[in-house]
């Protein structure tokens, strides 16, 4: 594998040379395929450089952007399947969130009592700084309405598991990070549509209840399935028996929903029953996954790769769908992403210090505020049928967040808090 990585670096250099030659002689048959080859080989080759290995995932995201920009038609339909189909997007984003959920645990919530103040500060900073900063940027740069709404959307989403990784790398308060991420994810179905309705309601039509239901499907259903799997890993035989009874009831209820839902005329009732069917599906998925996990214990280690693939899929398809818009506003959108991200780190850190948080916890809040869940934003945009406009900000913001987060994490890692004995984990 290491030899492959080293060889890929040489392929990258050769591909770059051919690409530049193609650009110089204005031959698209040269520079287009070799630009993509250079990006992919770089993503593989970074594995051979220990100091850059942490940027491999970001390099794959950049490769996805390159693929979508250069060959947009190739990522719109495959074999008659519309890659932007709402059902397909929902399934993939649920797989992404489930993969993230397998690295969450019910134990993550056990430290809530001892980190209460930090969680409140983190949630307040996250759901105030980022959406308001997103709104400010739309006023400064005057993006088209749907692209502007996308910036507010990614600012209104919860933090992702990337923040936990960055906090771990920075050697900050990992316990606080995990709990803030978990709680931000749990409250997102309420706060995200509320913020979108309030801040972006004049830009696009925001149906509060519909968006809330979609976020429940996108976030709570798959993460609930993952947490059920976590519960079963430690459950006693009697506890498992109760879950299996619920599992059978869930199967029966799901079949009932599928058979009779189309006969219900009332939209609100239909929506409620549909949602109950999704929760039944979460129970079924959690139990079945736990069954598979007992036979293939390494399954949990594979799920993050599936999540990564899902994010790469969204980035590629979104870029392909929004290529024309990116050609017009791509540079400005990137500048907006840098400002938005930096504001999250800056205000997240200093507001935490102002609220009396210690340095390690303030660094943690900075990551929790600055790093958004791009996959969630893409999923919501896809469910709205606006992947190429509302989803565009997520495609641009996500790669930069990974790059800046890694840089900041490594910087803080080299500057540890000198006297940790005087520090406390965030007080309740």
CSV table of C-alpha atoms in Angstrom, one decimal:
chain,number,residue,atom,x,y,z
A,1,UNK,CA,0.0,0.0,0.0
A,2,UNK,CA,2.9,2.3,0.8
A,3,UNK,CA,4.5,1.6,-2.5
A,4,UNK,CA,1.2,2.4,-4.3
A,5,UNK,CA,1.0,5.7,-2.4
A,6,UNK,CA,4.6,6.6,-3.4
A,7,UNK,CA,4.0,5.6,-7.0
A,8,UNK,CA,0.8,7.7,-7.0
A,9,UNK,CA,2.8,10.8,-6.1
A,10,UNK,CA,5.0,10.3,-9.2
A,11,UNK,CA,1.8,9.7,-11.3
A,12,UNK,CA,0.5,13.0,-9.9
A,13,UNK,CA,3.6,14.9,-11.0
A,14,UNK,CA,3.5,13.4,-14.5
A,15,UNK,CA,-0.3,14.1,-14.8
A,16,UNK,CA,0.2,17.7,-13.7
A,17,UNK,CA,2.9,18.2,-16.4
A,18,UNK,CA,0.6,16.8,-19.1
A,19,UNK,CA,-2.3,18.9,-17.7
A,20,UNK,CA,-0.3,22.1,-17.9
A,21,UNK,CA,0.8,21.2,-21.4
A,22,UNK,CA,-2.8,20.7,-22.4
A,23,UNK,CA,-3.8,24.0,-20.9
A,24,UNK,CA,-0.9,25.7,-22.7
A,25,UNK,CA,-1.9,24.3,-26.1
A,26,UNK,CA,-5.6,24.6,-25.3
A,27,UNK,CA,-6.3,20.9,-25.7
A,28,UNK,CA,-9.2,19.8,-23.5
A,29,UNK,CA,-8.6,16.1,-24.3
A,30,UNK,CA,-5.3,16.5,-22.5
A,31,UNK,CA,-5.9,18.8,-19.5
A,32,UNK,CA,-9.4,17.5,-18.5
A,33,UNK,CA,-8.7,13.8,-17.8
A,34,UNK,CA,-5.2,14.5,-16.5
A,35,UNK,CA,-6.4,17.1,-14.1
A,36,UNK,CA,-8.7,14.5,-12.6
A,37,UNK,CA,-5.9,11.9,-12.6
A,38,UNK,CA,-3.6,14.3,-10.8
A,39,UNK,CA,-6.2,15.0,-8.1
A,40,UNK,CA,-7.0,11.3,-7.5
A,41,UNK,CA,-3.3,10.3,-7.5
A,42,UNK,CA,-2.5,13.1,-5.1
A,43,UNK,CA,-5.3,11.9,-2.8
A,44,UNK,CA,-3.8,8.4,-2.8
A,45,UNK,CA,-0.2,9.6,-2.7
A,46,UNK,CA,-0.7,11.7,0.5
A,47,UNK,CA,-0.8,8.5,2.4
A,48,UNK,CA,3.0,8.1,1.8
A,49,UNK,CA,3.7,11.4,3.5
A,50,UNK,CA,3.2,11.1,7.3
A,51,UNK,CA,2.8,14.9,7.9
A,52,UNK,CA,0.2,15.1,5.1
A,53,UNK,CA,-1.7,11.9,5.7
A,54,UNK,CA,-4.4,13.7,7.7
A,55,UNK,CA,-5.3,15.6,4.6
A,56,UNK,CA,-6.1,12.5,2.5
A,57,UNK,CA,-9.9,12.8,3.0
A,58,UNK,CA,-9.8,16.5,2.1
A,59,UNK,CA,-7.9,15.6,-1.1
A,60,UNK,CA,-10.6,13.1,-2.0
A,61,UNK,CA,-13.2,15.8,-1.5
A,62,UNK,CA,-11.2,18.1,-3.8
A,63,UNK,CA,-11.0,15.3,-6.3
A,64,UNK,CA,-14.8,15.1,-6.2
A,65,UNK,CA,-15.0,18.8,-6.9
A,66,UNK,CA,-12.6,18.5,-9.9
A,67,UNK,CA,-14.6,15.5,-11.3
A,68,UNK,CA,-17.9,17.4,-11.0
A,69,UNK,CA,-16.5,20.5,-12.6
A,70,UNK,CA,-14.7,18.8,-15.5
A,71,UNK,CA,-17.2,16.1,-16.3
A,72,UNK,CA,-20.6,17.4,-15.1
A,73,UNK,CA,-22.6,15.3,-17.5
A,74,UNK,CA,-21.1,12.1,-16.2
A,75,UNK,CA,-22.5,12.7,-12.7
A,76,UNK,CA,-26.1,13.5,-13.5
A,77,UNK,CA,-27.5,10.2,-14.7
A,78,UNK,CA,-26.0,6.6,-14.4
A,79,UNK,CA,-27.8,3.9,-16.3
A,80,UNK,CA,-31.1,5.8,-16.4
A,81,UNK,CA,-30.8,6.6,-12.6
A,82,UNK,CA,-31.0,10.3,-11.7
A,83,UNK,CA,-28.2,10.8,-9.3
A,84,UNK,CA,-30.1,13.8,-7.8
A,85,UNK,CA,-33.2,11.8,-7.1
A,86,UNK,CA,-34.7,12.7,-3.7
A,87,UNK,CA,-35.1,9.1,-2.6
A,88,UNK,CA,-31.6,8.2,-3.6
A,89,UNK,CA,-30.2,11.2,-1.8
A,90,UNK,CA,-32.2,10.4,1.3
A,91,UNK,CA,-30.9,6.8,1.4
A,92,UNK,CA,-27.3,7.9,1.0
A,93,UNK,CA,-27.5,10.7,3.6
A,94,UNK,CA,-29.1,8.2,6.0
A,95,UNK,CA,-26.1,5.9,5.4
A,96,UNK,CA,-23.7,8.7,6.0
A,97,UNK,CA,-25.4,9.7,9.3
A,98,UNK,CA,-25.7,6.1,10.3
A,99,UNK,CA,-22.0,5.7,9.7
A,100,UNK,CA,-21.3,8.7,11.9
A,101,UNK,CA,-23.7,7.4,14.5
A,102,UNK,CA,-21.8,4.1,14.8
A,103,UNK,CA,-19.0,6.2,16.4
A,104,UNK,CA,-21.4,7.7,18.9
A,105,UNK,CA,-22.4,5.9,22.0
A,106,UNK,CA,-25.1,6.2,24.7
A,107,UNK,CA,-22.2,6.7,27.1
A,108,UNK,CA,-21.5,10.0,25.3
A,109,UNK,CA,-24.5,11.5,27.0
A,110,UNK,CA,-23.4,10.3,30.5
A,111,UNK,CA,-21.1,13.3,31.0
A,112,UNK,CA,-23.9,15.8,30.3
A,113,UNK,CA,-24.4,16.6,34.0
A,114,UNK,CA,-20.7,17.4,34.5
A,115,UNK,CA,-20.3,19.5,31.4
A,116,UNK,CA,-23.6,21.3,31.5
A,117,UNK,CA,-22.2,24.9,31.3
A,118,UNK,CA,-19.9,24.0,28.4
A,119,UNK,CA,-22.7,22.3,26.5
A,120,UNK,CA,-25.0,25.3,26.9
A,121,UNK,CA,-22.2,27.7,25.8
A,122,UNK,CA,-21.3,25.5,22.9
A,123,UNK,CA,-24.9,25.2,21.6
A,124,UNK,CA,-25.5,28.9,22.1
A,125,UNK,CA,-22.4,29.9,20.2
A,126,UNK,CA,-23.0,27.3,17.4
A,127,UNK,CA,-26.6,28.2,16.7
A,128,UNK,CA,-26.1,32.0,16.9
A,129,UNK,CA,-22.6,32.8,15.5
A,130,UNK,CA,-22.8,30.6,12.3
A,131,UNK,CA,-26.3,31.3,11.0
A,132,UNK,CA,-25.9,35.1,11.7
A,133,UNK,CA,-22.5,35.1,10.1
A,134,UNK,CA,-24.0,33.3,7.1
A,135,UNK,CA,-26.7,36.0,6.9
A,136,UNK,CA,-24.1,38.8,7.1
A,137,UNK,CA,-22.1,37.2,4.3
A,138,UNK,CA,-25.1,37.0,2.0
A,139,UNK,CA,-25.6,40.8,2.6
A,140,UNK,CA,-22.0,41.5,1.8
A,141,UNK,CA,-21.6,39.4,-1.3
A,142,UNK,CA,-25.1,39.6,-2.8
A,143,UNK,CA,-25.3,36.0,-4.0
A,144,UNK,CA,-28.4,34.8,-5.8
A,145,UNK,CA,-31.3,34.0,-3.4
A,146,UNK,CA,-30.9,30.2,-3.4
A,147,UNK,CA,-27.1,30.2,-3.1
A,148,UNK,CA,-27.4,32.7,-0.3
A,149,UNK,CA,-30.0,30.5,1.4
A,150,UNK,CA,-27.4,27.6,1.2
A,151,UNK,CA,-24.9,29.7,3.1
A,152,UNK,CA,-27.4,30.3,5.9
A,153,UNK,CA,-28.4,26.6,5.7
A,154,UNK,CA,-24.9,25.3,6.4
A,155,UNK,CA,-24.5,27.9,9.2
A,156,UNK,CA,-27.8,26.6,10.7
A,157,UNK,CA,-26.8,22.9,10.7
A,158,UNK,CA,-25.3,21.0,13.6
A,159,UNK,CA,-21.6,20.4,14.0
A,160,UNK,CA,-20.3,17.1,12.5
A,161,UNK,CA,-18.0,14.4,13.8
A,162,UNK,CA,-15.1,16.2,12.1
A,163,UNK,CA,-15.0,18.5,15.1
A,164,UNK,CA,-14.4,15.5,17.4
A,165,UNK,CA,-11.5,14.5,15.3
A,166,UNK,CA,-10.0,18.0,15.3
A,167,UNK,CA,-10.4,18.3,19.1
A,168,UNK,CA,-8.7,14.9,19.6
A,169,UNK,CA,-5.8,16.1,17.4
A,170,UNK,CA,-5.6,19.4,19.3
A,171,UNK,CA,-5.6,17.5,22.6
A,172,UNK,CA,-8.4,19.7,23.9
A,173,UNK,CA,-11.5,18.7,25.8
A,174,UNK,CA,-12.7,15.6,23.9
A,175,UNK,CA,-15.5,14.8,26.4
A,176,UNK,CA,-17.1,18.2,25.9
A,177,UNK,CA,-16.7,18.0,22.1
A,178,UNK,CA,-18.5,14.6,21.9
A,179,UNK,CA,-21.4,15.8,24.1
A,180,UNK,CA,-21.8,19.1,22.2
A,181,UNK,CA,-21.8,17.3,18.9
A,182,UNK,CA,-24.4,14.8,20.1
A,183,UNK,CA,-26.7,17.5,21.6
A,184,UNK,CA,-26.3,19.8,18.6
A,185,UNK,CA,-27.4,16.8,16.4
A,186,UNK,CA,-30.4,16.1,18.6
A,187,UNK,CA,-31.7,19.7,18.6
A,188,UNK,CA,-31.0,20.3,14.9
A,189,UNK,CA,-34.5,19.1,13.7
A,190,UNK,CA,-36.0,22.0,15.7
A,191,UNK,CA,-33.3,24.8,15.5
A,192,UNK,CA,-32.2,24.4,11.9
A,193,UNK,CA,-35.7,24.9,10.3
A,194,UNK,CA,-36.4,27.6,12.8
A,195,UNK,CA,-33.3,29.5,11.9
A,196,UNK,CA,-33.9,28.9,8.2
A,197,UNK,CA,-37.5,30.2,8.4
A,198,UNK,CA,-36.3,33.3,10.3
A,199,UNK,CA,-33.1,34.2,8.4
A,200,UNK,CA,-33.7,32.7,4.9
A,201,UNK,CA,-37.5,32.9,4.7
A,202,UNK,CA,-37.3,35.9,2.3
A,203,UNK,CA,-34.8,34.1,0.0
A,204,UNK,CA,-36.6,30.8,-0.5
A,205,UNK,CA,-39.8,29.2,0.6
A,206,UNK,CA,-39.1,27.4,3.9
A,207,UNK,CA,-41.8,25.0,5.1
A,208,UNK,CA,-41.0,24.7,8.8
A,209,UNK,CA,-42.8,21.4,9.5
A,210,UNK,CA,-41.7,19.8,6.2
A,211,UNK,CA,-38.0,20.7,6.8
A,212,UNK,CA,-38.3,19.5,10.4
A,213,UNK,CA,-39.6,16.2,9.3
A,214,UNK,CA,-36.9,15.9,6.6
A,215,UNK,CA,-34.2,16.6,9.2
A,216,UNK,CA,-35.7,14.0,11.6
A,217,UNK,CA,-35.5,11.5,8.7
A,218,UNK,CA,-31.9,12.6,7.8
A,219,UNK,CA,-30.5,12.9,11.3
A,220,UNK,CA,-32.5,11.3,14.1
A,221,UNK,CA,-33.7,8.2,12.4
A,222,UNK,CA,-30.2,6.9,11.3
A,223,UNK,CA,-28.5,8.0,14.5
A,224,UNK,CA,-31.3,6.4,16.5
A,225,UNK,CA,-30.6,3.2,14.7
A,226,UNK,CA,-26.9,3.4,15.4
A,227,UNK,CA,-27.6,4.1,19.1
A,228,UNK,CA,-29.9,1.1,19.3
A,229,UNK,CA,-27.1,-1.0,18.0
A,230,UNK,CA,-24.8,0.5,20.7
A,231,UNK,CA,-27.4,-0.4,23.3
A,232,UNK,CA,-27.7,-4.0,22.1
A,233,UNK,CA,-23.9,-4.4,22.4
A,234,UNK,CA,-24.2,-4.0,26.1
A,235,UNK,CA,-27.8,-5.1,26.8
A,236,UNK,CA,-28.7,-8.0,29.1
A,237,UNK,CA,-30.6,-11.0,27.7
A,238,UNK,CA,-33.9,-9.7,29.2
A,239,UNK,CA,-33.2,-6.2,27.7
A,240,UNK,CA,-32.5,-7.8,24.3
A,241,UNK,CA,-35.7,-9.8,24.5
A,242,UNK,CA,-37.7,-6.6,24.9
A,243,UNK,CA,-36.0,-5.0,22.0
A,244,UNK,CA,-36.7,-8.0,19.8
A,245,UNK,CA,-40.4,-7.8,20.7
A,246,UNK,CA,-40.3,-4.1,19.6
A,247,UNK,CA,-38.4,-5.2,16.5
A,248,UNK,CA,-41.2,-7.6,15.4
A,249,UNK,CA,-43.8,-4.9,16.2
A,250,UNK,CA,-41.8,-2.5,14.0
A,251,UNK,CA,-41.8,-4.9,11.1
A,252,UNK,CA,-45.6,-5.3,11.3
A,253,UNK,CA,-46.2,-1.6,11.6
A,254,UNK,CA,-43.9,-0.8,8.6
A,255,UNK,CA,-45.8,-3.3,6.4
A,256,UNK,CA,-49.0,-1.7,7.6
A,257,UNK,CA,-47.8,1.8,6.7
A,258,UNK,CA,-46.6,0.7,3.3
A,259,UNK,CA,-49.9,-1.0,2.5
A,260,UNK,CA,-52.3,1.6,3.7
A,261,UNK,CA,-50.5,5.0,3.6
A,262,UNK,CA,-51.7,5.8,0.0
A,263,UNK,CA,-55.3,5.5,1.2
A,264,UNK,CA,-54.9,8.4,3.7
A,265,UNK,CA,-55.9,11.8,2.2
A,266,UNK,CA,-55.1,14.1,5.1
A,267,UNK,CA,-51.5,15.4,4.5
A,268,UNK,CA,-50.7,16.0,8.2
A,269,UNK,CA,-51.8,12.6,9.2
A,270,UNK,CA,-50.0,11.0,6.2
A,271,UNK,CA,-46.8,12.8,7.2
A,272,UNK,CA,-47.1,11.7,10.8
A,273,UNK,CA,-47.7,8.0,9.8
A,274,UNK,CA,-44.8,8.2,7.3
A,275,UNK,CA,-42.5,9.5,10.1
A,276,UNK,CA,-43.6,6.7,12.4
A,277,UNK,CA,-42.7,4.3,9.6
A,278,UNK,CA,-39.2,5.7,9.4
A,279,UNK,CA,-38.8,5.2,13.2
A,280,UNK,CA,-40.0,1.6,12.8
A,281,UNK,CA,-37.3,1.3,10.0
A,282,UNK,CA,-34.7,2.7,12.4
A,283,UNK,CA,-35.5,-0.1,14.9
A,284,UNK,CA,-35.3,-2.7,12.2
A,285,UNK,CA,-32.0,-1.3,10.9
A,286,UNK,CA,-30.5,-1.1,14.3
A,287,UNK,CA,-31.3,-4.7,15.2
A,288,UNK,CA,-30.3,-6.1,11.8
A,289,UNK,CA,-27.0,-4.2,11.9
A,290,UNK,CA,-26.3,-5.4,15.4
A,291,UNK,CA,-27.0,-9.0,14.1
A,292,UNK,CA,-24.5,-8.5,11.3
A,293,UNK,CA,-22.0,-6.8,13.7
A,294,UNK,CA,-21.9,-9.9,16.0
A,295,UNK,CA,-20.9,-12.0,13.0
A,296,UNK,CA,-18.5,-9.4,11.4
A,297,UNK,CA,-17.0,-7.4,14.3
A,298,UNK,CA,-15.0,-5.2,11.9
A,299,UNK,CA,-18.2,-3.8,10.4
A,300,UNK,CA,-18.0,-0.7,12.6
A,301,UNK,CA,-14.6,0.2,11.2
A,302,UNK,CA,-16.0,0.0,7.7
A,303,UNK,CA,-18.9,2.4,8.3
A,304,UNK,CA,-16.8,5.6,8.4
A,305,UNK,CA,-15.6,4.7,4.9
A,306,UNK,CA,-19.2,4.4,3.7
A,307,UNK,CA,-19.8,7.8,5.3
A,308,UNK,CA,-16.8,9.3,3.5
A,309,UNK,CA,-18.0,7.8,0.2
A,310,UNK,CA,-21.4,9.4,0.8
A,311,UNK,CA,-19.9,12.8,1.4
A,312,UNK,CA,-17.8,12.4,-1.8
A,313,UNK,CA,-20.9,11.4,-3.7
A,314,UNK,CA,-22.8,14.5,-2.5
A,315,UNK,CA,-19.8,16.8,-3.4
A,316,UNK,CA,-19.5,15.3,-6.9
A,317,UNK,CA,-23.2,15.4,-7.7
A,318,UNK,CA,-23.7,18.9,-6.2
A,319,UNK,CA,-20.7,20.3,-8.1
A,320,UNK,CA,-21.9,18.7,-11.3
A,321,UNK,CA,-25.4,20.1,-10.8
A,322,UNK,CA,-24.2,23.6,-9.8
A,323,UNK,CA,-21.2,23.9,-12.2
A,324,UNK,CA,-22.6,26.9,-14.1
A,325,UNK,CA,-23.2,28.7,-10.8
A,326,UNK,CA,-19.8,27.8,-9.5
A,327,UNK,CA,-18.2,29.2,-12.6
A,328,UNK,CA,-19.8,32.5,-11.8
A,329,UNK,CA,-19.5,32.7,-8.0
A,330,UNK,CA,-17.0,30.0,-7.1
A,331,UNK,CA,-14.2,32.3,-6.0
A,332,UNK,CA,-16.6,34.5,-4.0
A,333,UNK,CA,-18.2,31.5,-2.4
A,334,UNK,CA,-14.8,30.2,-1.4
A,335,UNK,CA,-13.9,33.5,0.1
A,336,UNK,CA,-17.2,33.5,2.0
A,337,UNK,CA,-16.4,29.9,3.3
A,338,UNK,CA,-13.0,31.1,4.6
A,339,UNK,CA,-14.6,34.1,6.4
A,340,UNK,CA,-17.5,32.0,7.8
A,341,UNK,CA,-15.2,29.3,9.1
A,342,UNK,CA,-12.6,31.7,10.6
A,343,UNK,CA,-15.4,33.6,12.3
A,344,UNK,CA,-16.6,30.4,13.9
A,345,UNK,CA,-13.2,29.6,15.3
A,346,UNK,CA,-12.6,33.2,16.5
A,347,UNK,CA,-15.9,34.0,18.1
A,348,UNK,CA,-16.3,30.4,19.4
A,349,UNK,CA,-13.0,30.7,21.3
A,350,UNK,CA,-13.3,34.2,22.6
A,351,UNK,CA,-17.0,34.0,23.6
A,352,UNK,CA,-16.2,30.8,25.5
A,353,UNK,CA,-13.4,32.6,27.3
A,354,UNK,CA,-15.8,35.5,28.0
A,355,UNK,CA,-18.2,33.0,29.6
A,356,UNK,CA,-15.4,31.8,31.9
A,357,UNK,CA,-14.4,28.6,30.1
A,358,UNK,CA,-10.9,27.3,30.4
A,359,UNK,CA,-8.5,27.3,27.5
A,360,UNK,CA,-8.9,23.7,26.5
A,361,UNK,CA,-12.7,23.9,26.6
A,362,UNK,CA,-12.6,27.2,24.7
A,363,UNK,CA,-10.5,25.5,22.0
A,364,UNK,CA,-13.1,22.7,21.9
A,365,UNK,CA,-16.0,25.2,21.5
A,366,UNK,CA,-14.1,26.9,18.6
A,367,UNK,CA,-14.1,23.6,16.7
A,368,UNK,CA,-17.7,22.9,17.5
A,369,UNK,CA,-18.7,26.3,16.3
A,370,UNK,CA,-16.5,26.5,13.2
A,371,UNK,CA,-17.0,23.1,11.8
A,372,UNK,CA,-20.5,22.4,10.3
A,373,UNK,CA,-22.2,19.2,9.1
A,374,UNK,CA,-21.8,19.6,5.4
A,375,UNK,CA,-23.5,16.2,4.7
A,376,UNK,CA,-26.6,17.3,6.6
A,377,UNK,CA,-26.7,20.6,4.6
A,378,UNK,CA,-26.4,18.6,1.3
A,379,UNK,CA,-29.1,16.2,2.4
A,380,UNK,CA,-31.5,19.0,3.2
A,381,UNK,CA,-30.8,20.8,-0.1
A,382,UNK,CA,-31.3,17.5,-1.9
A,383,UNK,CA,-34.6,16.9,-0.2
A,384,UNK,CA,-35.7,20.3,-1.4
A,385,UNK,CA,-34.7,19.5,-4.9
A,386,UNK,CA,-32.1,22.3,-4.9
A,387,UNK,CA,-28.8,20.4,-4.7
A,388,UNK,CA,-27.2,22.6,-7.5
A,389,UNK,CA,-28.1,25.9,-5.7
A,390,UNK,CA,-28.9,25.6,-2.0
A,391,UNK,CA,-26.5,22.7,-1.8
A,392,UNK,CA,-23.6,24.6,-3.4
A,393,UNK,CA,-22.3,26.2,-0.3
A,394,UNK,CA,-21.9,22.8,1.4
A,395,UNK,CA,-19.8,21.5,-1.5
A,396,UNK,CA,-17.5,24.5,-1.3
A,397,UNK,CA,-17.4,25.0,2.5
A,398,UNK,CA,-16.7,21.3,3.4
A,399,UNK,CA,-13.2,20.9,1.9
A,400,UNK,CA,-12.0,24.2,3.4
A,401,UNK,CA,-13.4,23.3,6.8
A,402,UNK,CA,-11.4,20.1,6.8
A,403,UNK,CA,-8.2,21.9,5.7
A,404,UNK,CA,-8.5,24.8,8.2
A,405,UNK,CA,-9.6,22.4,11.0
A,406,UNK,CA,-6.5,20.2,10.5
A,407,UNK,CA,-4.2,23.3,10.4
A,408,UNK,CA,-5.7,24.8,13.6
A,409,UNK,CA,-5.7,21.4,15.4
A,410,UNK,CA,-2.0,20.8,14.6
A,411,UNK,CA,-1.2,24.4,15.7
A,412,UNK,CA,-2.9,24.0,19.0
A,413,UNK,CA,-1.4,20.6,19.5
A,414,UNK,CA,2.0,22.2,19.4
A,415,UNK,CA,0.9,24.8,21.9
A,416,UNK,CA,-0.5,22.7,24.8
A,417,UNK,CA,-1.9,24.4,27.9
A,418,UNK,CA,1.1,24.6,30.2
A,419,UNK,CA,-0.6,23.9,33.6
A,420,UNK,CA,-3.6,21.6,33.2
A,421,UNK,CA,-3.8,21.1,36.9
A,422,UNK,CA,-5.3,24.5,37.3
A,423,UNK,CA,-8.0,23.7,34.7
A,424,UNK,CA,-11.2,22.0,35.3
A,425,UNK,CA,-13.4,20.2,32.8
A,426,UNK,CA,-16.2,22.6,32.1
A,427,UNK,CA,-18.2,23.2,35.3
A,428,UNK,CA,-21.8,22.2,35.5
